[in-house]
Short mmCIF file of C-alpha atoms in Angstrom, two decimals:
data_model
loop_
_atom_site.label_atom_id
_atom_site.label_comp_id
_atom_site.label_asym_id
_atom_site.label_seq_id
_atom_site.Cartn_x
_atom_site.Cartn_y
_atom_site.Cartn_z
CA MET S 4 93.23 101.57 112.12
CA GLU S 5 89.99 103.52 112.01
CA ARG S 6 89.76 107.25 112.41
CA GLY S 7 87.71 110.21 111.35
CA HIS S 8 84.12 111.00 112.13
CA GLY S 9 82.73 109.40 109.02
CA GLY S 10 80.31 112.05 107.89
CA HIS S 11 77.04 110.33 106.99
CA GLN S 12 77.25 111.37 103.35
CA GLN S 13 80.78 110.04 102.93
CA GLY S 14 82.10 106.61 102.11
CA LYS S 15 84.84 104.97 104.14
CA ILE S 16 88.36 104.52 102.77
CA TYR S 17 90.43 101.39 103.37
CA VAL S 18 94.13 101.27 102.49
CA VAL S 19 94.89 97.58 102.20
CA GLY S 20 98.31 95.94 102.37
CA ILE S 21 97.84 92.67 100.49
CA GLY S 22 101.24 91.22 101.42
CA PRO S 23 103.82 89.83 99.01
CA GLY S 24 101.40 88.50 96.43
CA ASP S 25 100.46 84.89 97.11
CA ALA S 26 96.93 84.80 98.48
CA GLU S 27 97.83 82.60 101.43
CA HIS S 28 100.10 85.33 102.82
CA MET S 29 97.30 87.90 102.83
CA THR S 30 95.68 88.58 106.21
CA GLN S 31 92.12 87.59 106.91
CA ARG S 32 91.23 91.29 107.32
CA ALA S 33 92.57 92.06 103.84
CA GLN S 34 90.65 89.14 102.37
CA SER S 35 87.37 90.21 103.95
CA VAL S 36 87.50 93.91 103.18
CA TRP S 37 86.47 93.54 99.54
CA ASN S 38 82.97 92.63 100.69
CA GLU S 39 82.61 95.90 102.58
CA VAL S 40 83.35 98.31 99.75
CA ASP S 41 81.69 99.64 96.61
CA VAL S 42 84.91 100.21 94.66
CA VAL S 43 88.46 98.80 94.59
CA ALA S 44 91.34 100.94 93.29
CA GLY S 45 95.00 100.26 92.69
CA TYR S 46 97.93 99.62 90.39
CA LYS S 47 96.89 97.09 87.77
CA THR S 48 99.46 94.43 88.77
CA TYR S 49 98.17 94.38 92.36
CA ILE S 50 94.52 94.39 91.29
CA ASP S 51 95.28 91.28 89.24
CA LEU S 52 96.63 89.54 92.38
CA ILE S 53 93.29 89.95 94.17
CA ARG S 54 91.02 89.56 91.14
CA PRO S 55 89.58 86.24 92.42
CA TRP S 56 87.91 88.05 95.33
CA LEU S 57 86.48 90.94 93.34
CA ALA S 58 83.81 89.17 91.25
CA ASP S 59 81.87 91.98 89.57
CA LYS S 60 83.06 94.69 91.98
CA LYS S 61 83.72 98.10 90.40
CA VAL S 62 87.47 98.38 89.82
CA VAL S 63 89.62 101.46 89.12
CA ALA S 64 92.96 100.11 87.87
CA THR S 65 95.74 102.56 87.05
CA GLY S 66 99.31 102.45 85.75
CA MET S 67 102.57 102.91 87.61
CA ARG S 68 103.67 106.33 88.84
CA GLN S 69 100.10 107.58 88.93
CA GLU S 70 99.94 107.34 92.71
CA ILE S 71 98.82 110.89 93.39
CA ASP S 72 96.08 110.84 90.76
CA ARG S 73 94.91 107.49 92.10
CA CYS S 74 94.72 108.83 95.68
CA ARG S 75 92.86 111.96 94.59
CA GLU S 76 90.33 109.81 92.76
CA VAL S 77 89.90 107.61 95.85
CA VAL S 78 89.14 110.66 97.99
CA GLU S 79 86.67 111.99 95.42
CA ILE S 80 84.85 108.65 95.36
CA ALA S 81 84.60 108.59 99.17
CA LEU S 82 83.40 112.21 99.26
CA ALA S 83 80.72 111.21 96.77
CA GLY S 84 79.44 108.62 99.23
CA GLN S 85 80.98 105.32 98.12
CA SER S 86 83.25 103.10 100.22
CA ILE S 87 86.52 102.27 98.52
CA ALA S 88 89.55 100.04 99.10
CA LEU S 89 92.94 101.26 97.86
CA VAL S 90 95.28 98.32 97.26
CA SER S 91 98.98 98.44 98.19
CA SER S 92 101.47 95.59 97.89
CA GLY S 93 103.32 94.34 100.95
CA ASP S 94 102.50 96.56 103.89
CA ALA S 95 100.47 99.65 102.94
CA GLY S 96 102.63 101.77 105.23
CA VAL S 97 106.11 100.78 103.96
CA TYR S 98 106.87 102.76 100.79
CA GLY S 99 103.15 102.18 100.14
CA MET S 100 99.97 104.13 99.55
CA ALA S 101 98.94 105.01 103.13
CA GLY S 102 100.98 108.18 103.44
CA ILE S 103 100.05 109.60 100.06
CA LEU S 104 96.38 108.94 100.74
CA ILE S 105 96.49 110.88 104.02
CA GLU S 106 98.25 113.77 102.25
CA CYS S 107 95.44 113.73 99.66
CA LEU S 108 92.83 113.83 102.44
CA GLU S 109 94.56 116.92 103.79
CA GLU S 110 94.71 118.52 100.34
CA LYS S 111 90.96 118.00 99.85
CA ASP S 112 90.17 119.20 103.40
CA ALA S 113 88.66 115.76 103.94
CA LEU S 114 90.45 114.50 107.08
CA ASP S 115 87.08 113.65 108.65
CA ILE S 116 86.57 110.79 106.19
CA SER S 117 86.62 107.45 107.99
CA LEU S 118 89.91 105.64 107.25
CA GLU S 119 91.17 102.14 108.06
CA ILE S 120 94.75 101.15 107.24
CA ILE S 121 95.17 97.37 107.05
CA PRO S 122 98.78 96.23 107.55
CA GLY S 123 100.30 93.36 105.57
CA VAL S 124 103.43 91.22 105.36
CA SER S 125 106.09 93.50 103.89
CA ALA S 126 108.66 92.52 101.26
CA ALA S 127 111.51 92.52 103.79
CA ASN S 128 109.67 90.01 105.98
CA ALA S 129 108.63 87.84 103.03
CA ALA S 130 112.15 87.76 101.58
CA SER S 131 113.65 86.98 104.98
CA SER S 132 111.31 84.04 105.54
CA LEU S 133 112.71 82.52 102.34
CA LEU S 134 116.32 83.16 103.33
CA GLY S 135 116.08 81.77 106.85
CA ALA S 136 116.26 84.37 109.60
CA PRO S 137 118.47 87.31 108.61
CA LEU S 138 116.39 90.00 110.43
CA MET S 139 116.69 88.55 113.92
CA HIS S 140 118.58 91.61 115.10
CA ASP S 141 118.38 95.39 114.53
CA PHE S 142 117.94 96.25 110.86
CA ALA S 143 117.55 99.16 108.47
CA VAL S 144 115.22 99.28 105.49
CA ILE S 145 116.53 101.47 102.67
CA SER S 146 115.15 102.14 99.18
CA LEU S 147 117.67 102.92 96.45
CA SER S 148 115.03 104.68 94.35
CA ASP S 149 116.25 108.22 93.78
CA LEU S 150 113.08 109.39 92.05
CA LEU S 151 111.91 111.10 95.24
CA THR S 152 115.02 111.07 97.44
CA PRO S 153 118.37 112.70 96.63
CA TRP S 154 121.06 110.08 95.97
CA GLU S 155 123.31 111.82 98.51
CA VAL S 156 120.75 111.17 101.26
CA ILE S 157 120.57 107.50 100.29
CA GLN S 158 124.37 107.25 100.27
CA LYS S 159 124.62 108.78 103.73
CA ARG S 160 122.06 106.32 105.09
CA VAL S 161 123.81 103.30 103.60
CA LYS S 162 127.13 104.37 105.12
CA LEU S 163 125.65 105.00 108.57
CA ALA S 164 123.69 101.73 108.54
CA ALA S 165 126.88 99.91 107.55
CA GLU S 166 128.85 101.63 110.32
CA GLY S 167 126.12 100.73 112.84
CA ASP S 168 126.29 97.05 111.89
CA PHE S 169 122.60 97.04 111.01
CA VAL S 170 121.34 94.18 108.89
CA MET S 171 120.15 96.00 105.75
CA ALA S 172 117.08 95.25 103.64
CA ILE S 173 117.48 97.05 100.31
CA TYR S 174 114.31 97.85 98.34
CA ASN S 175 114.35 98.90 94.67
CA PRO S 176 118.01 97.88 94.22
CA LYS S 177 117.90 98.43 90.46
CA SER S 178 115.62 99.71 87.74
CA LYS S 179 115.99 100.09 83.99
CA GLY S 180 117.44 103.55 84.39
CA ARG S 181 119.34 102.88 87.60
CA GLN S 182 121.91 100.10 87.43
CA ASP S 183 125.01 101.28 89.29
CA GLN S 184 123.78 102.24 92.75
CA ILE S 185 123.82 98.69 94.11
CA GLU S 186 127.48 98.37 93.13
CA TRP S 187 128.16 101.59 95.07
CA VAL S 188 126.35 100.04 98.05
CA ARG S 189 128.54 96.95 97.85
CA GLN S 190 131.70 99.05 97.91
CA ALA S 191 130.43 101.25 100.74
CA VAL S 192 129.47 98.33 102.98
CA LEU S 193 132.83 96.63 102.27
CA ASP S 194 134.45 99.54 104.12
CA TYR S 195 132.83 98.19 107.29
CA ARG S 196 132.15 94.48 106.80
CA ASP S 197 134.01 91.34 105.83
CA PRO S 198 133.81 90.35 102.13
CA GLN S 199 132.40 86.98 103.24
CA THR S 200 129.40 88.62 104.96
CA PRO S 201 126.31 86.70 103.78
CA VAL S 202 123.98 88.50 101.37
CA GLY S 203 120.55 87.20 100.39
CA ILE S 204 118.89 88.03 97.10
CA VAL S 205 115.21 87.26 96.72
CA ARG S 206 113.16 87.94 93.60
CA GLU S 207 109.37 88.00 93.77
CA ALA S 208 109.33 86.78 97.37
CA LEU S 209 106.20 84.70 97.98
CA ARG S 210 104.68 85.83 94.69
CA GLY S 211 104.56 82.81 92.44
CA GLU S 212 107.97 81.34 91.71
CA SER S 213 110.28 83.01 94.21
CA GLN S 214 113.99 82.95 93.38
CA VAL S 215 116.41 82.80 96.30
CA ILE S 216 120.19 83.20 96.27
CA ILE S 217 122.53 83.28 99.27
CA THR S 218 125.92 84.70 98.36
CA THR S 219 128.53 87.06 99.81
CA LEU S 220 129.12 90.78 100.07
CA ALA S 221 132.15 90.34 97.83
CA GLU S 222 130.18 88.78 94.99
CA PHE S 223 126.47 89.56 95.27
CA THR S 224 126.30 92.14 92.48
CA GLN S 225 127.28 89.38 90.04
CA SER S 226 123.89 87.75 90.70
CA PRO S 227 120.77 88.83 88.79
CA ILE S 228 119.13 91.80 90.53
CA ASP S 229 116.21 93.88 89.26
CA MET S 230 113.38 96.04 90.53
CA LEU S 231 111.43 92.99 91.78
CA THR S 232 114.36 91.94 93.98
CA THR S 233 114.95 92.53 97.68
CA VAL S 234 118.60 92.40 98.83
CA VAL S 235 119.37 91.54 102.47
CA ILE S 236 122.92 92.30 103.65
CA GLY S 237 123.93 90.54 106.86
CA ASN S 238 125.63 92.18 109.84
CA SER S 239 128.99 91.14 111.28
CA HIS S 240 127.39 88.17 113.10
CA THR S 241 125.26 86.83 110.24
CA ARG S 242 126.14 83.26 109.27
CA VAL S 243 125.21 80.73 106.64
CA ILE S 244 123.88 77.63 108.41
CA GLY S 245 123.18 74.84 105.94
CA PRO S 246 120.75 76.29 103.38
CA TYR S 247 119.86 79.25 105.62
CA MET S 248 121.08 82.80 106.25
CA VAL S 249 120.81 83.55 109.97
CA THR S 250 121.63 86.56 112.12
CA PRO S 251 121.93 85.22 115.70
CA ARG S 252 119.94 87.19 118.22
CA GLY S 253 122.63 86.61 120.75
CA TYR S 254 121.41 83.45 122.41
CA ILE S 255 124.40 81.29 123.26
CA LEU S 256 123.75 77.63 122.50
CA MET X 18 109.87 78.88 102.99
CA GLU X 19 110.47 75.18 102.67
CA ARG X 20 113.87 73.58 102.80
CA GLY X 21 115.60 70.42 103.82
CA HIS X 22 115.21 66.95 102.47
CA GLY X 23 112.58 65.87 104.95
CA GLY X 24 113.91 62.49 105.96
CA HIS X 25 111.03 60.03 105.84
CA GLN X 26 111.24 59.29 109.54
CA GLN X 27 111.15 62.98 110.49
CA GLY X 28 108.33 65.40 111.07
CA LYS X 29 108.24 68.82 109.45
CA ILE X 30 108.80 72.01 111.45
CA TYR X 31 106.82 75.21 110.84
CA VAL X 32 107.85 78.48 112.46
CA VAL X 33 104.70 80.57 112.36
CA GLY X 34 104.47 84.34 112.70
CA ILE X 35 100.94 84.92 113.94
CA GLY X 36 101.02 88.70 113.57
CA PRO X 37 100.18 91.27 116.24
CA GLY X 38 97.54 89.19 118.03
CA ASP X 39 94.06 89.85 116.68
CA ALA X 40 93.01 86.87 114.59
CA GLU X 41 91.97 88.98 111.61
CA HIS X 42 95.56 90.18 111.13
CA MET X 43 96.91 86.63 110.89
CA THR X 44 97.66 85.38 107.38
CA GLN X 45 95.64 82.62 105.79
CA ARG X 46 98.76 80.42 105.75
CA ALA X 47 99.20 80.85 109.50
CA GLN X 48 95.54 80.04 110.10
CA SER X 49 95.70 76.87 108.03
CA VAL X 50 98.93 75.42 109.34
CA TRP X 51 97.46 74.11 112.59
CA ASN X 52 95.61 71.44 110.60
CA GLU X 53 98.87 70.12 109.18
CA VAL X 54 100.73 69.45 112.42
CA ASP X 55 100.66 66.98 115.29
CA VAL X 56 101.92 69.41 117.92
CA VAL X 57 101.88 73.19 118.54
CA ALA X 58 104.59 74.77 120.71
CA GLY X 59 105.16 78.30 121.96
CA TYR X 60 105.13 80.87 124.71
CA LYS X 61 101.90 80.54 126.66
CA THR X 62 100.61 84.06 125.85
CA TYR X 63 100.86 83.39 122.11
CA ILE X 64 99.34 79.94 122.39
CA ASP X 65 96.34 81.56 124.07
CA LEU X 66 95.92 83.91 121.08
CA ILE X 67 95.49 80.97 118.70
CA ARG X 68 93.66 78.63 121.10
CA PRO X 69 90.40 78.80 119.07
CA TRP X 70 92.10 76.97 116.18
CA LEU X 71 93.77 74.27 118.21
CA ALA X 72 90.76 72.26 119.42
CA ASP X 73 92.26 69.15 121.04
CA LYS X 74 95.66 69.51 119.34
CA LYS X 75 98.65 68.55 121.51
CA VAL X 76 100.15 71.78 122.89
CA VAL X 77 103.55 72.43 124.46
CA ALA X 78 103.27 75.82 126.20
CA THR X 79 106.30 77.26 127.92
CA GLY X 80 107.20 80.37 129.90
CA MET X 81 109.17 83.45 128.85
CA ARG X 82 112.94 83.27 128.39
CA GLN X 83 112.83 79.55 127.72
CA GLU X 84 113.35 80.02 123.99
CA ILE X 85 116.34 77.70 123.62
CA ASP X 86 114.75 74.87 125.60
CA ARG X 87 111.58 75.30 123.56
CA CYS X 88 113.49 75.11 120.27
CA ARG X 89 115.43 72.05 121.37
CA GLU X 90 112.18 70.33 122.30
CA VAL X 91 110.69 71.22 118.91
CA VAL X 92 113.64 69.65 117.11
CA GLU X 93 113.42 66.52 119.27
CA ILE X 94 109.72 66.16 118.47
CA ALA X 95 110.39 66.49 114.72
CA LEU X 96 113.26 64.00 114.92
CA ALA X 97 110.86 61.58 116.61
CA GLY X 98 108.58 61.80 113.59
CA GLN X 99 105.89 64.32 114.50
CA SER X 100 105.14 67.56 112.63
CA ILE X 101 105.19 70.62 114.83
CA ALA X 102 104.38 74.33 114.60
CA LEU X 103 106.43 76.75 116.69
CA VAL X 104 104.47 79.94 117.33
CA SER X 105 106.10 83.38 117.23
CA SER X 106 104.34 86.71 117.65
CA GLY X 107 104.50 89.34 114.90
CA ASP X 108 106.85 88.12 112.18
CA ALA X 109 108.72 84.94 113.14
CA GLY X 110 111.92 86.42 111.68
CA VAL X 111 112.01 89.77 113.51
CA TYR X 112 113.40 89.23 117.02
CA GLY X 113 111.39 85.99 116.78
CA MET X 114 111.90 82.25 116.97
CA ALA X 115 113.10 81.48 113.41
CA GLY X 116 116.79 82.16 113.99
CA ILE X 117 117.02 80.27 117.28
CA LEU X 118 115.25 77.29 115.75
CA ILE X 119 117.76 77.10 112.88
CA GLU X 120 120.64 77.30 115.36
CA CYS X 121 119.06 74.42 117.28
CA LEU X 122 118.79 72.39 114.05
CA GLU X 123 122.51 72.96 113.56
CA GLU X 124 123.29 71.99 117.15
CA LYS X 125 121.37 68.71 116.77
CA ASP X 126 122.92 68.03 113.35
CA ALA X 127 119.37 68.06 111.99
CA LEU X 128 119.53 70.62 109.16
CA ASP X 129 117.89 68.11 106.82
CA ILE X 130 114.58 68.41 108.68
CA SER X 131 111.96 70.01 106.45
CA LEU X 132 111.32 73.61 107.60
CA GLU X 133 108.77 76.24 106.57
CA ILE X 134 108.96 79.76 107.97
CA ILE X 135 105.64 81.60 107.70
CA PRO X 136 106.00 85.40 107.84
CA GLY X 137 103.52 87.62 109.64
CA VAL X 138 102.65 91.26 110.22
CA SER X 139 105.35 92.59 112.53
CA ALA X 140 104.82 94.93 115.48
CA ALA X 141 106.37 97.89 113.63
CA ASN X 142 103.89 97.50 110.78
CA ALA X 143 100.93 96.97 113.10
CA ALA X 144 101.81 100.01 115.24
CA SER X 145 102.35 102.16 112.16
CA SER X 146 98.96 101.26 110.70
CA LEU X 147 97.40 102.68 113.87
CA LEU X 148 99.49 105.85 113.79
CA GLY X 149 98.88 106.68 110.12
CA ALA X 150 101.90 106.20 107.87
CA PRO X 151 105.16 106.94 109.71
CA LEU X 152 107.23 104.25 107.89
CA MET X 153 106.77 105.60 104.37
CA HIS X 154 110.49 106.28 104.06
CA ASP X 155 113.72 104.53 105.10
CA PHE X 156 113.55 103.29 108.68
CA ALA X 157 115.57 101.46 111.32
CA VAL X 158 114.21 98.85 113.73
CA ILE X 159 116.08 98.79 117.04
CA SER X 160 115.45 96.78 120.21
CA LEU X 161 116.48 98.39 123.50
CA SER X 162 116.70 95.00 125.21
CA ASP X 163 120.24 94.64 126.55
CA LEU X 164 119.79 91.05 127.70
CA LEU X 165 121.61 89.77 124.62
CA THR X 166 123.16 92.92 123.13
CA PRO X 167 125.67 95.22 124.85
CA TRP X 168 124.11 98.59 125.69
CA GLU X 169 127.04 100.33 123.97
CA VAL X 170 126.10 98.64 120.66
CA ILE X 171 122.50 99.77 121.05
CA GLN X 172 123.63 103.32 121.84
CA LYS X 173 125.83 103.44 118.76
CA ARG X 174 122.98 102.27 116.55
CA VAL X 175 120.54 104.82 117.95
CA LYS X 176 123.03 107.65 117.34
CA LEU X 177 123.80 106.55 113.76
CA ALA X 178 120.11 106.03 112.92
CA ALA X 179 119.39 109.52 114.29
CA GLU X 180 122.24 111.03 112.27
CA GLY X 181 120.99 109.24 109.12
CA ASP X 182 117.49 110.71 109.56
CA PHE X 183 115.98 107.22 109.63
CA VAL X 184 112.48 106.90 111.02
CA MET X 185 113.05 104.66 114.05
CA ALA X 186 110.83 101.86 115.34
CA ILE X 187 111.90 101.04 118.89
CA TYR X 188 111.07 97.57 120.25
CA ASN X 189 111.27 96.68 123.95
CA PRO X 190 111.55 100.34 125.00
CA LYS X 191 111.22 99.49 128.71
CA SER X 192 110.98 96.51 131.03
CA LYS X 193 110.68 96.19 134.79
CA GLY X 194 114.41 96.20 135.23
CA ARG X 195 115.18 98.64 132.44
CA GLN X 196 113.53 102.05 132.74
CA ASP X 197 116.10 104.68 131.77
CA GLN X 198 117.27 103.66 128.28
CA ILE X 199 114.35 105.27 126.47
CA GLU X 200 115.16 108.61 128.14
CA TRP X 201 118.74 108.24 126.87
CA VAL X 202 117.32 107.62 123.37
CA ARG X 203 115.23 110.79 123.60
CA GLN X 204 118.30 112.86 124.52
CA ALA X 205 120.44 111.24 121.83
CA VAL X 206 117.91 111.84 119.04
CA LEU X 207 117.41 115.44 120.20
CA ASP X 208 121.03 116.06 119.17
CA TYR X 209 119.91 115.54 115.56
CA ARG X 210 116.17 116.31 115.38
CA ASP X 211 113.79 119.10 116.27
CA PRO X 212 112.05 118.78 119.67
CA GLN X 213 108.70 118.99 117.82
CA THR X 214 109.48 115.85 115.74
CA PRO X 215 106.39 113.62 115.96
CA VAL X 216 106.68 110.46 118.04
CA GLY X 217 104.05 107.71 118.09
CA ILE X 218 103.52 105.40 121.04
CA VAL X 219 101.42 102.30 120.51
CA ARG X 220 100.65 99.72 123.20
CA GLU X 221 99.37 96.27 122.23
CA ALA X 222 99.02 97.23 118.56
CA LEU X 223 96.13 95.28 117.02
CA ARG X 224 95.91 92.99 120.03
CA GLY X 225 92.63 93.75 121.75
CA GLU X 226 92.37 97.34 122.96
CA SER X 227 95.28 99.11 121.29
CA GLN X 228 96.36 102.39 122.89
CA VAL X 229 97.72 105.07 120.55
CA ILE X 230 99.42 108.35 121.44
CA ILE X 231 100.97 110.87 119.05
CA THR X 232 103.27 113.27 120.85
CA THR X 233 106.66 114.93 120.32
CA LEU X 234 110.31 114.05 120.71
CA ALA X 235 110.54 116.65 123.47
CA GLU X 236 107.80 115.08 125.58
CA PHE X 237 107.26 111.45 124.63
CA THR X 238 108.94 109.87 127.66
CA GLN X 239 106.27 111.49 129.83
CA SER X 240 103.71 109.14 128.25
CA PRO X 241 103.16 105.62 129.58
CA ILE X 242 105.64 103.20 127.98
CA ASP X 243 106.21 99.56 128.88
CA MET X 244 107.43 96.31 127.35
CA LEU X 245 104.24 95.91 125.30
CA THR X 246 104.79 99.30 123.63
CA THR X 247 106.33 100.14 120.26
CA VAL X 248 107.75 103.67 119.90
CA VAL X 249 108.03 105.22 116.43
CA ILE X 250 110.22 108.33 116.15
CA GLY X 251 109.67 110.40 113.02
CA ASN X 252 112.39 111.72 110.72
CA SER X 253 112.96 115.39 109.89
CA HIS X 254 110.07 115.35 107.39
CA THR X 255 107.48 113.52 109.51
CA ARG X 256 104.35 115.59 110.14
CA VAL X 257 101.16 115.37 112.13
CA ILE X 258 98.24 115.61 109.70
CA GLY X 259 94.93 115.72 111.56
CA PRO X 260 94.85 112.57 113.73
CA TYR X 261 97.69 110.92 111.78
CA MET X 262 101.48 110.75 111.92
CA VAL X 263 102.85 110.73 108.37
CA THR X 264 106.34 110.60 106.87
CA PRO X 265 106.00 111.90 103.30
CA ARG X 266 107.58 109.67 100.72
CA GLY X 267 108.53 112.71 98.73
CA TYR X 268 105.55 113.06 96.42
CA ILE X 269 104.83 116.74 95.98
CA LEU X 270 101.12 117.51 96.06
#
């Protein structure tokens, strides 16, 4: 995606989704963009994942929860005339940096800066490829992080997605300070789905040593779950076929 | 994803998500897999997208709506000892070929065949990267194709996703024989959302000449929509910021 008039004194901004983590699941566009920029910015963990491509490139690495400061700095650097890539894990547009960056452009009255958003393989897709094919039918992606969303809104969404028989991909199922929400989700979905509904739990999908568990709605919260885990809850048609979790698309064999 | 015991007389199967279409948005893994197989199979349009990598590789290209036959043939070829890549557009696991292939493995009692599912950038992510950042918060992916899903099920899901204030990515919004469903969706979502809610319409996202329109819930069905289009309906917080459609994640600037 490229927009903006690209004033001749301004650098271009790239927001880059680097995929799940392993280099081979990064797109060619993401792998080539580092050569086109003066500066690379991002959360330290993600910078480390792409370090092999950066050589002696100027890097601005920041800590967690500094997203707004990071975006403001990116805009300042572009306004000063340098091209800069802002790194996001997974897809830059799914709970990623793309939206915040555009809000920062608006704040700085800098919407004419040239911007390219480079999509990547998101965590839901990476986790599902390890489970088999759980997302073959309509699905909902829901984050349980209540830092920026009222818990009541999240609860309402979980209930409605359960009622609608959506396959559900749950991001941020737990954190240090947030342990009980996933148990609430289990109970809420049990109001609509069979206890034997398959549930997939994937930790660090396609980032080093992925851990994959296929279990049931009745029991899945007994498995290890943390903030690096994606939980995929099947719909009423999802089946376990051998080592795979599959939601049939409807084809009759 | 790699599974199965890989009987020594059997070939390995790869289900490959090639992303939206443009080669630069394919992952490195997808680009390298063609060298590891004896045969490449898939719908002719997708085969054509990867033709530059295939050189004189054996290709089995088939027409639309022959998915089951194609999968059965893939399994037969692997059982006969050849390795084969089955091509899927976008992500192989989202309305793609991965699920059908696993069902065919089950049908042929061949679940011990070695299988690797390679995820890709899905149409929702590709379209969103062109619109700005509409998927920054919880979203639902819904296909309007009623070939394999009762229309009543689709209607229920659209209503519940609208009630839950999910951003909605609509796949298969129209086909030759199915013109009116998207107008029903517009009316149904209007029961829950403001007529000025931003709606993005992207045709052939990141496949050649992408066409991008940002319009409103009130008016979007007046824009050209066909089976190659993805429609993204914003939630109650989605805004148009300059040339972009953005759903704030909640960060307060």
